[in-house]
């Protein structure tokens, strides 16, 4: 097995594109772009909680960075740098090599330089911190939703949870749906371009990591508003409906915009080639109330809103 330093040198040291000093010293040196604010976010992935012991290492490497970049997308930031703290149990070089391949594939796609980290032996876990930039004062926050806003979601939420249900034998997916759901689960696509386009357009945004209703609930909480949802094509009942409403791990963006911008969002959807669906509207109080209606306007009570590690 390679030593810790051979590991870092061989698998986690790559040429950088916009970094003064990267991996190898006691700290990295970066030059923030003048006039830009830094957006910083950390996510931890732990075996058994966030991924299964037999997860494909290349997919896992991708996802480890992608879920972090998704937080930058939800802020409207351009991803720039990342650090990676990795805990491996006696790793085989093949496993780490595949993990690094997936990680750097996502880094290349998102324009991220890996500039440092830490590497330790122990139960498998990965902690990434990402740094992004945006023009001062333009961040998309959770606390800006206003009564009258349209509520939108990107992509097709629920796919990752359906893919997981398939892997766990709770349902059987077939045909293109199976491929789509497994890709959503294993290779989430951070919606960076969408986040950038929403600057100056959206009043609030969040990425859907714990479930659509749960994450929308954070916007309602922090903005002090309520919502009425009417989701086009909401499945009548069962697993598919639960996955759409409360499934985690999708990393789509949920956001609100003044309803005068509905046409702009539809045009943006075409430009990005990404479905953007209007799923309801923000209404004035009572704060945090989230009412879900079916196609006929009847109120539905969902079984649960989302995932909470401590509930
Ligand atoms: P120190 O003991 O000074 O903290 P380390 O030996 O932990 O330094 O790390 C040496 C260099 O390798 C540092 O620049 C650190 O940021 C980098 N590094 C360590 N682990 C990783 C990793 N998994 N990915 C990227 N860089 C790493
Ligand atoms: Mg260290």
CSV table of N, CA and C in Angstrom, one decimal, residues 121-269:
chain,number,residue,atom,x,y,z
A,121,UNK,N,-6.3,7.3,7.9
A,121,UNK,CA,-6.9,5.9,7.9
A,121,UNK,C,-8.0,5.9,8.9
A,122,UNK,N,-9.1,5.2,8.6
A,122,UNK,CA,-10.3,5.1,9.5
A,122,UNK,C,-11.5,4.7,8.7
A,123,UNK,N,-12.7,4.7,9.4
A,123,UNK,CA,-13.9,4.3,8.7
A,123,UNK,C,-14.2,5.3,7.6
A,124,UNK,N,-14.6,4.8,6.4
A,124,UNK,CA,-14.6,5.7,5.2
A,124,UNK,C,-15.6,6.9,5.3
A,125,UNK,N,-15.0,8.0,5.0
A,125,UNK,CA,-15.8,9.3,5.1
A,125,UNK,C,-15.0,10.3,4.3
A,126,UNK,N,-15.8,11.3,3.7
A,126,UNK,CA,-15.2,12.3,2.9
A,126,UNK,C,-15.8,13.7,3.2
A,127,UNK,N,-15.0,14.6,3.5
A,127,UNK,CA,-15.5,16.0,3.8
A,127,UNK,C,-14.8,17.0,2.8
A,128,UNK,N,-15.7,17.6,2.1
A,128,UNK,CA,-15.2,18.6,1.1
A,128,UNK,C,-15.7,20.0,1.5
A,129,UNK,N,-14.8,21.0,1.4
A,129,UNK,CA,-15.2,22.4,1.5
A,129,UNK,C,-15.0,23.0,0.1
A,130,UNK,N,-16.0,23.7,-0.4
A,130,UNK,CA,-15.9,24.4,-1.7
A,130,UNK,C,-15.9,25.9,-1.5
A,131,UNK,N,-15.2,26.6,-2.4
A,131,UNK,CA,-15.2,28.0,-2.4
A,131,UNK,C,-15.7,28.5,-3.8
A,132,UNK,N,-16.6,29.4,-3.7
A,132,UNK,CA,-17.1,29.9,-5.0
A,132,UNK,C,-17.1,31.4,-4.9
A,133,UNK,N,-17.3,32.1,-6.1
A,133,UNK,CA,-17.3,33.5,-6.1
A,133,UNK,C,-18.6,34.1,-6.8
A,134,UNK,N,-19.0,35.2,-6.3
A,134,UNK,CA,-20.0,35.9,-7.1
A,134,UNK,C,-19.9,37.4,-6.8
A,135,UNK,N,-20.4,38.3,-7.8
A,135,UNK,CA,-20.3,39.7,-7.6
A,135,UNK,C,-21.0,40.1,-6.3
A,136,UNK,N,-20.4,41.1,-5.5
A,136,UNK,CA,-20.8,41.4,-4.2
A,136,UNK,C,-22.3,41.8,-4.2
A,137,UNK,N,-23.1,41.2,-3.3
A,137,UNK,CA,-24.5,41.5,-3.1
A,137,UNK,C,-25.4,40.8,-4.0
A,138,UNK,N,-24.9,39.8,-4.8
A,138,UNK,CA,-25.8,39.1,-5.7
A,138,UNK,C,-26.2,37.7,-5.3
A,139,UNK,N,-25.8,37.2,-4.1
A,139,UNK,CA,-26.0,35.8,-3.7
A,139,UNK,C,-27.5,35.5,-3.6
A,140,UNK,N,-27.9,34.3,-4.0
A,140,UNK,CA,-29.3,33.8,-3.9
A,140,UNK,C,-29.4,33.2,-2.5
A,141,UNK,N,-30.3,33.7,-1.7
A,141,UNK,CA,-30.4,33.3,-0.3
A,141,UNK,C,-31.8,32.7,-0.1
A,142,UNK,N,-31.9,32.1,1.1
A,142,UNK,CA,-33.1,31.4,1.5
A,142,UNK,C,-34.2,32.4,2.0
A,143,UNK,N,-33.7,33.6,2.3
A,143,UNK,CA,-34.6,34.5,3.1
A,143,UNK,C,-35.2,35.6,2.3
A,144,UNK,N,-35.3,35.4,0.9
A,144,UNK,CA,-35.8,36.5,0.1
A,144,UNK,C,-37.1,36.3,-0.6
A,145,UNK,N,-37.8,35.1,-0.3
A,145,UNK,CA,-39.0,34.8,-1.0
A,145,UNK,C,-40.1,35.8,-0.5
A,146,UNK,N,-40.9,36.2,-1.5
A,146,UNK,CA,-42.0,37.3,-1.2
A,146,UNK,C,-43.3,36.7,-1.7
A,147,UNK,N,-44.4,37.2,-1.0
A,147,UNK,CA,-45.7,36.8,-1.4
A,147,UNK,C,-45.9,37.2,-2.8
A,148,UNK,N,-46.5,36.3,-3.6
A,148,UNK,CA,-46.7,36.5,-5.0
A,148,UNK,C,-45.7,35.9,-5.9
A,149,UNK,N,-44.5,35.5,-5.3
A,149,UNK,CA,-43.5,34.8,-6.1
A,149,UNK,C,-44.0,33.5,-6.6
A,150,UNK,N,-43.6,33.1,-7.8
A,150,UNK,CA,-43.8,31.8,-8.4
A,150,UNK,C,-42.7,30.9,-7.8
A,151,UNK,N,-43.1,29.6,-7.5
A,151,UNK,CA,-42.1,28.6,-7.0
A,151,UNK,C,-41.8,27.7,-8.1
A,152,UNK,N,-40.5,27.4,-8.3
A,152,UNK,CA,-40.0,26.6,-9.4
A,152,UNK,C,-39.1,25.5,-8.9
A,153,UNK,N,-39.0,24.4,-9.7
A,153,UNK,CA,-38.0,23.4,-9.4
A,153,UNK,C,-37.4,23.0,-10.7
A,154,UNK,N,-36.1,22.7,-10.7
A,154,UNK,CA,-35.4,22.2,-11.9
A,154,UNK,C,-35.5,20.7,-12.0
A,155,UNK,N,-35.3,20.2,-13.2
A,155,UNK,CA,-35.2,18.7,-13.4
A,155,UNK,C,-36.4,18.0,-13.0
A,156,UNK,N,-36.2,16.7,-12.5
A,156,UNK,CA,-37.3,15.9,-12.1
A,156,UNK,C,-37.0,15.3,-10.7
A,157,UNK,N,-37.4,16.1,-9.7
A,157,UNK,CA,-37.1,15.6,-8.3
A,157,UNK,C,-37.7,14.3,-8.0
A,158,UNK,N,-37.1,13.5,-7.2
A,158,UNK,CA,-37.6,12.2,-6.8
A,158,UNK,C,-36.9,11.1,-7.5
A,159,UNK,N,-36.1,11.4,-8.6
A,159,UNK,CA,-35.5,10.3,-9.3
A,159,UNK,C,-34.4,9.6,-8.5
A,160,UNK,N,-33.6,10.4,-7.7
A,160,UNK,CA,-32.6,9.7,-6.9
A,160,UNK,C,-33.2,8.8,-5.9
A,161,UNK,N,-34.2,9.2,-5.2
A,161,UNK,CA,-34.9,8.4,-4.2
A,161,UNK,C,-35.5,7.1,-4.8
A,162,UNK,N,-36.1,7.3,-6.0
A,162,UNK,CA,-36.6,6.1,-6.7
A,162,UNK,C,-35.5,5.1,-7.1
A,163,UNK,N,-34.4,5.7,-7.5
A,163,UNK,CA,-33.2,4.8,-7.9
A,163,UNK,C,-32.8,4.1,-6.6
A,164,UNK,N,-32.7,4.7,-5.5
A,164,UNK,CA,-32.3,4.1,-4.3
A,164,UNK,C,-33.3,3.0,-3.9
A,165,UNK,N,-34.6,3.3,-4.1
A,165,UNK,CA,-35.7,2.3,-3.7
A,165,UNK,C,-35.5,1.1,-4.6
A,166,UNK,N,-35.1,1.3,-5.9
A,166,UNK,CA,-34.9,0.2,-6.8
A,166,UNK,C,-33.7,-0.7,-6.3
A,167,UNK,N,-32.6,0.0,-5.9
A,167,UNK,CA,-31.4,-0.8,-5.5
A,167,UNK,C,-31.7,-1.5,-4.2
A,168,UNK,N,-32.6,-1.0,-3.4
A,168,UNK,CA,-33.0,-1.7,-2.1
A,168,UNK,C,-34.1,-2.7,-2.3
A,169,UNK,N,-34.6,-2.9,-3.5
A,169,UNK,CA,-35.6,-3.9,-3.8
A,169,UNK,C,-37.0,-3.5,-3.3
A,170,UNK,N,-37.2,-2.1,-3.1
A,170,UNK,CA,-38.5,-1.7,-2.7
A,170,UNK,C,-39.4,-1.4,-3.9
A,171,UNK,N,-38.8,-1.3,-5.1
A,171,UNK,CA,-39.6,-1.2,-6.3
A,171,UNK,C,-38.7,-1.8,-7.4
A,172,UNK,N,-39.3,-2.0,-8.6
A,172,UNK,CA,-38.6,-2.4,-9.7
A,172,UNK,C,-38.7,-1.4,-10.9
A,173,UNK,N,-37.7,-0.8,-11.2
A,173,UNK,CA,-37.7,0.2,-12.3
A,173,UNK,C,-37.2,-0.5,-13.6
A,174,UNK,N,-37.8,-0.1,-14.7
A,174,UNK,CA,-37.4,-0.7,-16.0
A,174,UNK,C,-37.2,0.4,-17.0
A,175,UNK,N,-36.5,0.0,-18.1
A,175,UNK,CA,-36.4,0.9,-19.3
A,175,UNK,C,-35.6,2.1,-19.0
A,176,UNK,N,-35.8,3.2,-19.7
A,176,UNK,CA,-35.0,4.4,-19.5
A,176,UNK,C,-35.2,5.0,-18.1
A,177,UNK,N,-36.4,4.8,-17.5
A,177,UNK,CA,-36.6,5.4,-16.2
A,177,UNK,C,-35.5,4.9,-15.2
A,178,UNK,N,-35.2,3.5,-15.3
A,178,UNK,CA,-34.2,3.0,-14.4
A,178,UNK,C,-32.9,3.7,-14.6
A,179,UNK,N,-32.4,3.8,-15.8
A,179,UNK,CA,-31.2,4.5,-16.1
A,179,UNK,C,-31.2,5.9,-15.6
A,180,UNK,N,-32.2,6.6,-15.8
A,180,UNK,CA,-32.3,8.0,-15.4
A,180,UNK,C,-32.2,8.1,-13.9
A,181,UNK,N,-33.0,7.2,-13.2
A,181,UNK,CA,-33.0,7.3,-11.7
A,181,UNK,C,-31.7,6.9,-11.1
A,182,UNK,N,-31.0,5.9,-11.7
A,182,UNK,CA,-29.7,5.5,-11.1
A,182,UNK,C,-28.7,6.6,-11.4
A,183,UNK,N,-28.8,7.2,-12.5
A,183,UNK,CA,-27.8,8.3,-12.8
A,183,UNK,C,-28.1,9.5,-11.9
A,184,UNK,N,-29.4,9.8,-11.6
A,184,UNK,CA,-29.7,10.9,-10.6
A,184,UNK,C,-29.1,10.6,-9.3
A,185,UNK,N,-29.1,9.3,-8.9
A,185,UNK,CA,-28.6,8.9,-7.6
A,185,UNK,C,-27.1,8.9,-7.5
A,186,UNK,N,-26.4,8.4,-8.6
A,186,UNK,CA,-25.0,8.2,-8.5
A,186,UNK,C,-24.2,9.3,-9.1
A,187,UNK,N,-24.8,10.1,-10.1
A,187,UNK,CA,-24.0,11.1,-10.7
A,187,UNK,C,-24.8,12.4,-10.8
A,188,UNK,N,-25.2,12.9,-9.6
A,188,UNK,CA,-26.0,14.2,-9.6
A,188,UNK,C,-25.3,15.3,-10.3
A,189,UNK,N,-26.0,16.1,-11.1
A,189,UNK,CA,-25.5,17.2,-11.9
A,189,UNK,C,-25.7,18.5,-11.1
A,190,UNK,N,-24.7,19.1,-10.5
A,190,UNK,CA,-24.9,20.4,-9.9
A,190,UNK,C,-25.4,21.4,-10.9
A,191,UNK,N,-26.4,22.2,-10.5
A,191,UNK,CA,-27.1,23.1,-11.5
A,191,UNK,C,-26.4,24.4,-11.5
A,192,UNK,N,-25.1,24.4,-11.8
A,192,UNK,CA,-24.3,25.6,-11.7
A,192,UNK,C,-24.8,26.7,-12.7
A,193,UNK,N,-25.0,26.3,-14.0
A,193,UNK,CA,-25.4,27.3,-15.0
A,193,UNK,C,-26.7,27.9,-14.6
A,194,UNK,N,-27.6,27.1,-14.1
A,194,UNK,CA,-28.9,27.6,-13.6
A,194,UNK,C,-28.7,28.7,-12.5
A,195,UNK,N,-27.9,28.3,-11.5
A,195,UNK,CA,-27.7,29.2,-10.4
A,195,UNK,C,-27.1,30.5,-10.9
A,196,UNK,N,-26.1,30.5,-11.8
A,196,UNK,CA,-25.6,31.7,-12.3
A,196,UNK,C,-26.6,32.5,-13.0
A,197,UNK,N,-27.5,31.9,-13.8
A,197,UNK,CA,-28.5,32.6,-14.6
A,197,UNK,C,-29.5,33.2,-13.7
A,198,UNK,N,-29.7,32.6,-12.5
A,198,UNK,CA,-30.8,33.1,-11.6
A,198,UNK,C,-30.4,34.4,-10.8
A,199,UNK,N,-29.1,34.7,-10.8
A,199,UNK,CA,-28.6,35.9,-10.1
A,199,UNK,C,-29.4,37.1,-10.7
A,200,UNK,N,-29.9,37.9,-9.8
A,200,UNK,CA,-30.6,39.1,-10.3
A,200,UNK,C,-32.0,38.8,-10.8
A,201,UNK,N,-32.4,37.5,-10.7
A,201,UNK,CA,-33.7,37.0,-11.2
A,201,UNK,C,-34.5,36.4,-10.1
A,202,UNK,N,-33.9,35.5,-9.3
A,202,UNK,CA,-34.6,34.8,-8.2
A,202,UNK,C,-34.6,35.6,-6.9
A,203,UNK,N,-35.7,35.5,-6.2
A,203,UNK,CA,-35.7,36.1,-4.9
A,203,UNK,C,-35.2,35.2,-3.8
A,204,UNK,N,-35.2,33.9,-4.0
A,204,UNK,CA,-34.7,32.9,-3.1
A,204,UNK,C,-34.4,31.6,-3.8
A,205,UNK,N,-33.5,30.8,-3.2
A,205,UNK,CA,-33.1,29.6,-3.8
A,205,UNK,C,-32.6,28.6,-2.8
A,206,UNK,N,-32.7,27.3,-3.1
A,206,UNK,CA,-32.1,26.3,-2.2
A,206,UNK,C,-31.8,25.1,-3.1
A,207,UNK,N,-30.9,24.2,-2.7
A,207,UNK,CA,-30.8,23.0,-3.5
A,207,UNK,C,-31.5,21.9,-2.7
A,208,UNK,N,-32.1,21.0,-3.5
A,208,UNK,CA,-33.0,19.9,-2.9
A,208,UNK,C,-32.1,18.7,-2.5
A,209,UNK,N,-31.6,18.7,-1.3
A,209,UNK,CA,-30.8,17.6,-0.9
A,209,UNK,C,-31.6,16.7,0.1
A,210,UNK,N,-32.5,17.2,0.9
A,210,UNK,CA,-33.2,16.4,1.9
A,210,UNK,C,-34.7,16.1,1.5
A,211,UNK,N,-35.2,16.6,0.4
A,211,UNK,CA,-36.6,16.4,0.0
A,211,UNK,C,-37.2,17.7,-0.4
A,212,UNK,N,-38.0,17.7,-1.4
A,212,UNK,CA,-38.5,19.0,-2.0
A,212,UNK,C,-39.3,19.8,-0.9
A,213,UNK,N,-40.2,19.1,-0.2
A,213,UNK,CA,-41.1,19.8,0.8
A,213,UNK,C,-40.2,20.3,1.9
A,214,UNK,N,-39.3,19.5,2.4
A,214,UNK,CA,-38.4,19.9,3.5
A,214,UNK,C,-37.6,21.1,3.2
A,215,UNK,N,-37.0,21.0,2.0
A,215,UNK,CA,-36.1,22.1,1.6
A,215,UNK,C,-36.9,23.4,1.3
A,216,UNK,N,-38.1,23.3,0.6
A,216,UNK,CA,-38.9,24.4,0.5
A,216,UNK,C,-39.3,25.0,1.8
A,217,UNK,N,-39.5,24.1,2.8
A,217,UNK,CA,-39.8,24.6,4.2
A,217,UNK,C,-38.8,25.5,4.7
A,218,UNK,N,-37.5,25.3,4.4
A,218,UNK,CA,-36.4,26.2,4.8
A,218,UNK,C,-36.6,27.6,4.3
A,219,UNK,N,-37.0,27.6,3.0
A,219,UNK,CA,-37.2,29.0,2.4
A,219,UNK,C,-38.3,29.7,3.1
A,220,UNK,N,-39.4,28.9,3.4
A,220,UNK,CA,-40.6,29.5,4.0
A,220,UNK,C,-40.2,30.0,5.4
A,221,UNK,N,-39.5,29.2,6.2
A,221,UNK,CA,-39.0,29.5,7.5
A,221,UNK,C,-38.2,30.8,7.5
A,222,UNK,N,-37.2,30.8,6.6
A,222,UNK,CA,-36.3,31.9,6.7
A,222,UNK,C,-36.8,33.2,6.0
A,223,UNK,N,-37.8,33.0,5.2
A,223,UNK,CA,-38.4,34.2,4.5
A,223,UNK,C,-39.7,34.7,5.3
A,224,UNK,N,-40.2,33.9,6.2
A,224,UNK,CA,-41.4,34.2,6.9
A,224,UNK,C,-42.7,34.3,6.1
A,225,UNK,N,-42.8,33.4,5.2
A,225,UNK,CA,-43.9,33.3,4.2
A,225,UNK,C,-44.5,31.9,4.2
A,226,UNK,N,-45.6,31.8,3.5
A,226,UNK,CA,-46.3,30.5,3.3
A,226,UNK,C,-46.3,30.2,1.8
A,227,UNK,N,-46.7,28.9,1.5
A,227,UNK,CA,-46.7,28.5,0.1
A,227,UNK,C,-47.9,27.7,-0.2
A,228,UNK,N,-48.4,27.8,-1.4
A,228,UNK,CA,-49.5,26.9,-1.9
A,228,UNK,C,-48.9,26.2,-3.1
A,229,UNK,N,-48.8,24.9,-3.0
A,229,UNK,CA,-48.2,24.1,-4.1
A,229,UNK,C,-49.2,23.3,-4.9
A,230,UNK,N,-49.1,23.3,-6.2
A,230,UNK,CA,-49.9,22.5,-7.1
A,230,UNK,C,-48.9,22.0,-8.1
A,231,UNK,N,-48.5,20.7,-8.0
A,231,UNK,CA,-47.4,20.2,-8.7
A,231,UNK,C,-47.9,19.5,-10.0
A,232,UNK,N,-47.6,20.0,-11.2
A,232,UNK,CA,-48.1,19.4,-12.4
A,232,UNK,C,-47.6,17.9,-12.5
A,233,UNK,N,-48.6,17.0,-12.8
A,233,UNK,CA,-48.2,15.6,-13.0
A,233,UNK,C,-47.8,14.9,-11.7
A,234,UNK,N,-48.2,15.4,-10.5
A,234,UNK,CA,-47.9,14.7,-9.3
A,234,UNK,C,-48.6,13.3,-9.3
A,235,UNK,N,-47.8,12.3,-9.1
A,235,UNK,CA,-48.4,10.9,-9.1
A,235,UNK,C,-49.5,10.8,-8.1
A,236,UNK,N,-50.5,10.0,-8.4
A,236,UNK,CA,-51.7,9.9,-7.5
A,236,UNK,C,-51.4,9.5,-6.1
A,237,UNK,N,-50.5,8.5,-6.0
A,237,UNK,CA,-50.2,8.0,-4.6
A,237,UNK,C,-48.9,7.2,-4.7
A,238,UNK,N,-48.5,6.6,-3.5
A,238,UNK,CA,-47.5,5.6,-3.4
A,238,UNK,C,-46.1,6.2,-3.5
A,239,UNK,N,-45.2,5.2,-3.8
A,239,UNK,CA,-43.8,5.5,-3.7
A,239,UNK,C,-43.3,6.7,-4.6
A,240,UNK,N,-43.9,6.7,-5.8
A,240,UNK,CA,-43.4,7.8,-6.7
A,240,UNK,C,-43.8,9.1,-6.2
A,241,UNK,N,-45.0,9.2,-5.6
A,241,UNK,CA,-45.4,10.5,-5.0
A,241,UNK,C,-44.5,10.9,-3.9
A,242,UNK,N,-44.2,9.9,-3.0
A,242,UNK,CA,-43.4,10.2,-1.8
A,242,UNK,C,-42.0,10.6,-2.2
A,243,UNK,N,-41.5,9.9,-3.3
A,243,UNK,CA,-40.1,10.3,-3.7
A,243,UNK,C,-40.1,11.7,-4.2
A,244,UNK,N,-41.1,12.1,-5.0
A,244,UNK,CA,-41.1,13.4,-5.6
A,244,UNK,C,-41.2,14.5,-4.5
A,245,UNK,N,-42.0,14.2,-3.5
A,245,UNK,CA,-42.3,15.2,-2.5
A,245,UNK,C,-41.2,15.3,-1.4
A,246,UNK,N,-40.7,14.1,-1.1
A,246,UNK,CA,-39.8,14.0,0.1
A,246,UNK,C,-38.5,13.2,-0.1
A,247,UNK,N,-38.3,12.8,-1.3
A,247,UNK,CA,-37.0,12.0,-1.6
A,247,UNK,C,-35.8,13.0,-1.5
A,248,UNK,N,-34.7,12.5,-0.9
A,248,UNK,CA,-33.5,13.3,-0.9
A,248,UNK,C,-32.6,13.1,-2.0
A,249,UNK,N,-31.4,13.7,-2.0
A,249,UNK,CA,-30.3,13.4,-2.9
A,249,UNK,C,-30.5,13.8,-4.4
A,250,UNK,N,-31.4,14.7,-4.7
A,250,UNK,CA,-31.6,15.1,-6.1
A,250,UNK,C,-30.7,16.2,-6.5
A,251,UNK,N,-30.4,17.1,-5.7
A,251,UNK,CA,-29.5,18.3,-6.0
A,251,UNK,C,-30.1,19.1,-7.2
A,252,UNK,N,-31.4,19.1,-7.3
A,252,UNK,CA,-32.0,20.1,-8.2
A,252,UNK,C,-32.1,21.4,-7.4
A,253,UNK,N,-32.4,22.5,-8.1
A,253,UNK,CA,-32.6,23.8,-7.4
A,253,UNK,C,-34.1,24.0,-7.3
A,254,UNK,N,-34.6,24.5,-6.1
A,254,UNK,CA,-35.9,25.0,-5.9
A,254,UNK,C,-35.7,26.5,-5.7
A,255,UNK,N,-36.5,27.4,-6.4
A,255,UNK,CA,-36.3,28.8,-6.3
A,255,UNK,C,-37.6,29.6,-6.5
A,256,UNK,N,-37.6,30.8,-6.1
A,256,UNK,CA,-38.8,31.6,-6.3
A,256,UNK,C,-38.4,32.9,-7.0
A,257,UNK,N,-39.3,33.3,-7.9
A,257,UNK,CA,-39.1,34.6,-8.7
A,257,UNK,C,-40.4,35.3,-8.7
A,258,UNK,N,-40.3,36.7,-8.8
A,258,UNK,CA,-41.5,37.5,-9.0
A,258,UNK,C,-42.3,36.9,-10.2
A,259,UNK,N,-43.6,36.9,-10.0
A,259,UNK,CA,-44.4,36.2,-11.1
A,259,UNK,C,-44.3,36.9,-12.4
A,260,UNK,N,-43.9,38.2,-12.4
A,260,UNK,CA,-43.7,38.9,-13.7
A,260,UNK,C,-42.5,38.3,-14.5
A,261,UNK,N,-41.7,37.4,-13.8
A,261,UNK,CA,-40.6,36.8,-14.5
A,261,UNK,C,-40.9,35.4,-15.1
A,262,UNK,N,-42.2,34.9,-15.0
A,262,UNK,CA,-42.5,33.6,-15.4
A,262,UNK,C,-42.0,33.3,-16.8
A,263,UNK,N,-42.2,34.3,-17.7
A,263,UNK,CA,-41.8,34.1,-19.1
A,263,UNK,C,-40.3,34.0,-19.3
A,264,UNK,N,-39.6,34.7,-18.5
A,264,UNK,CA,-38.1,34.7,-18.5
A,264,UNK,C,-37.6,33.3,-18.1
A,265,UNK,N,-38.3,32.7,-17.1
A,265,UNK,CA,-37.9,31.4,-16.6
A,265,UNK,C,-38.2,30.3,-17.6
A,266,UNK,N,-39.3,30.5,-18.3
A,266,UNK,CA,-39.6,29.5,-19.3
A,266,UNK,C,-38.6,29.6,-20.4
A,267,UNK,N,-38.2,30.8,-20.8
A,267,UNK,CA,-37.2,31.0,-21.8
A,267,UNK,C,-35.8,30.4,-21.4
A,268,UNK,N,-35.5,30.6,-20.1
A,268,UNK,CA,-34.3,30.1,-19.5
A,268,UNK,C,-34.2,28.6,-19.6
A,269,UNK,N,-35.4,27.9,-19.3
A,269,UNK,CA,-35.5,26.5,-19.4
A,269,UNK,C,-35.1,26.0,-20.8
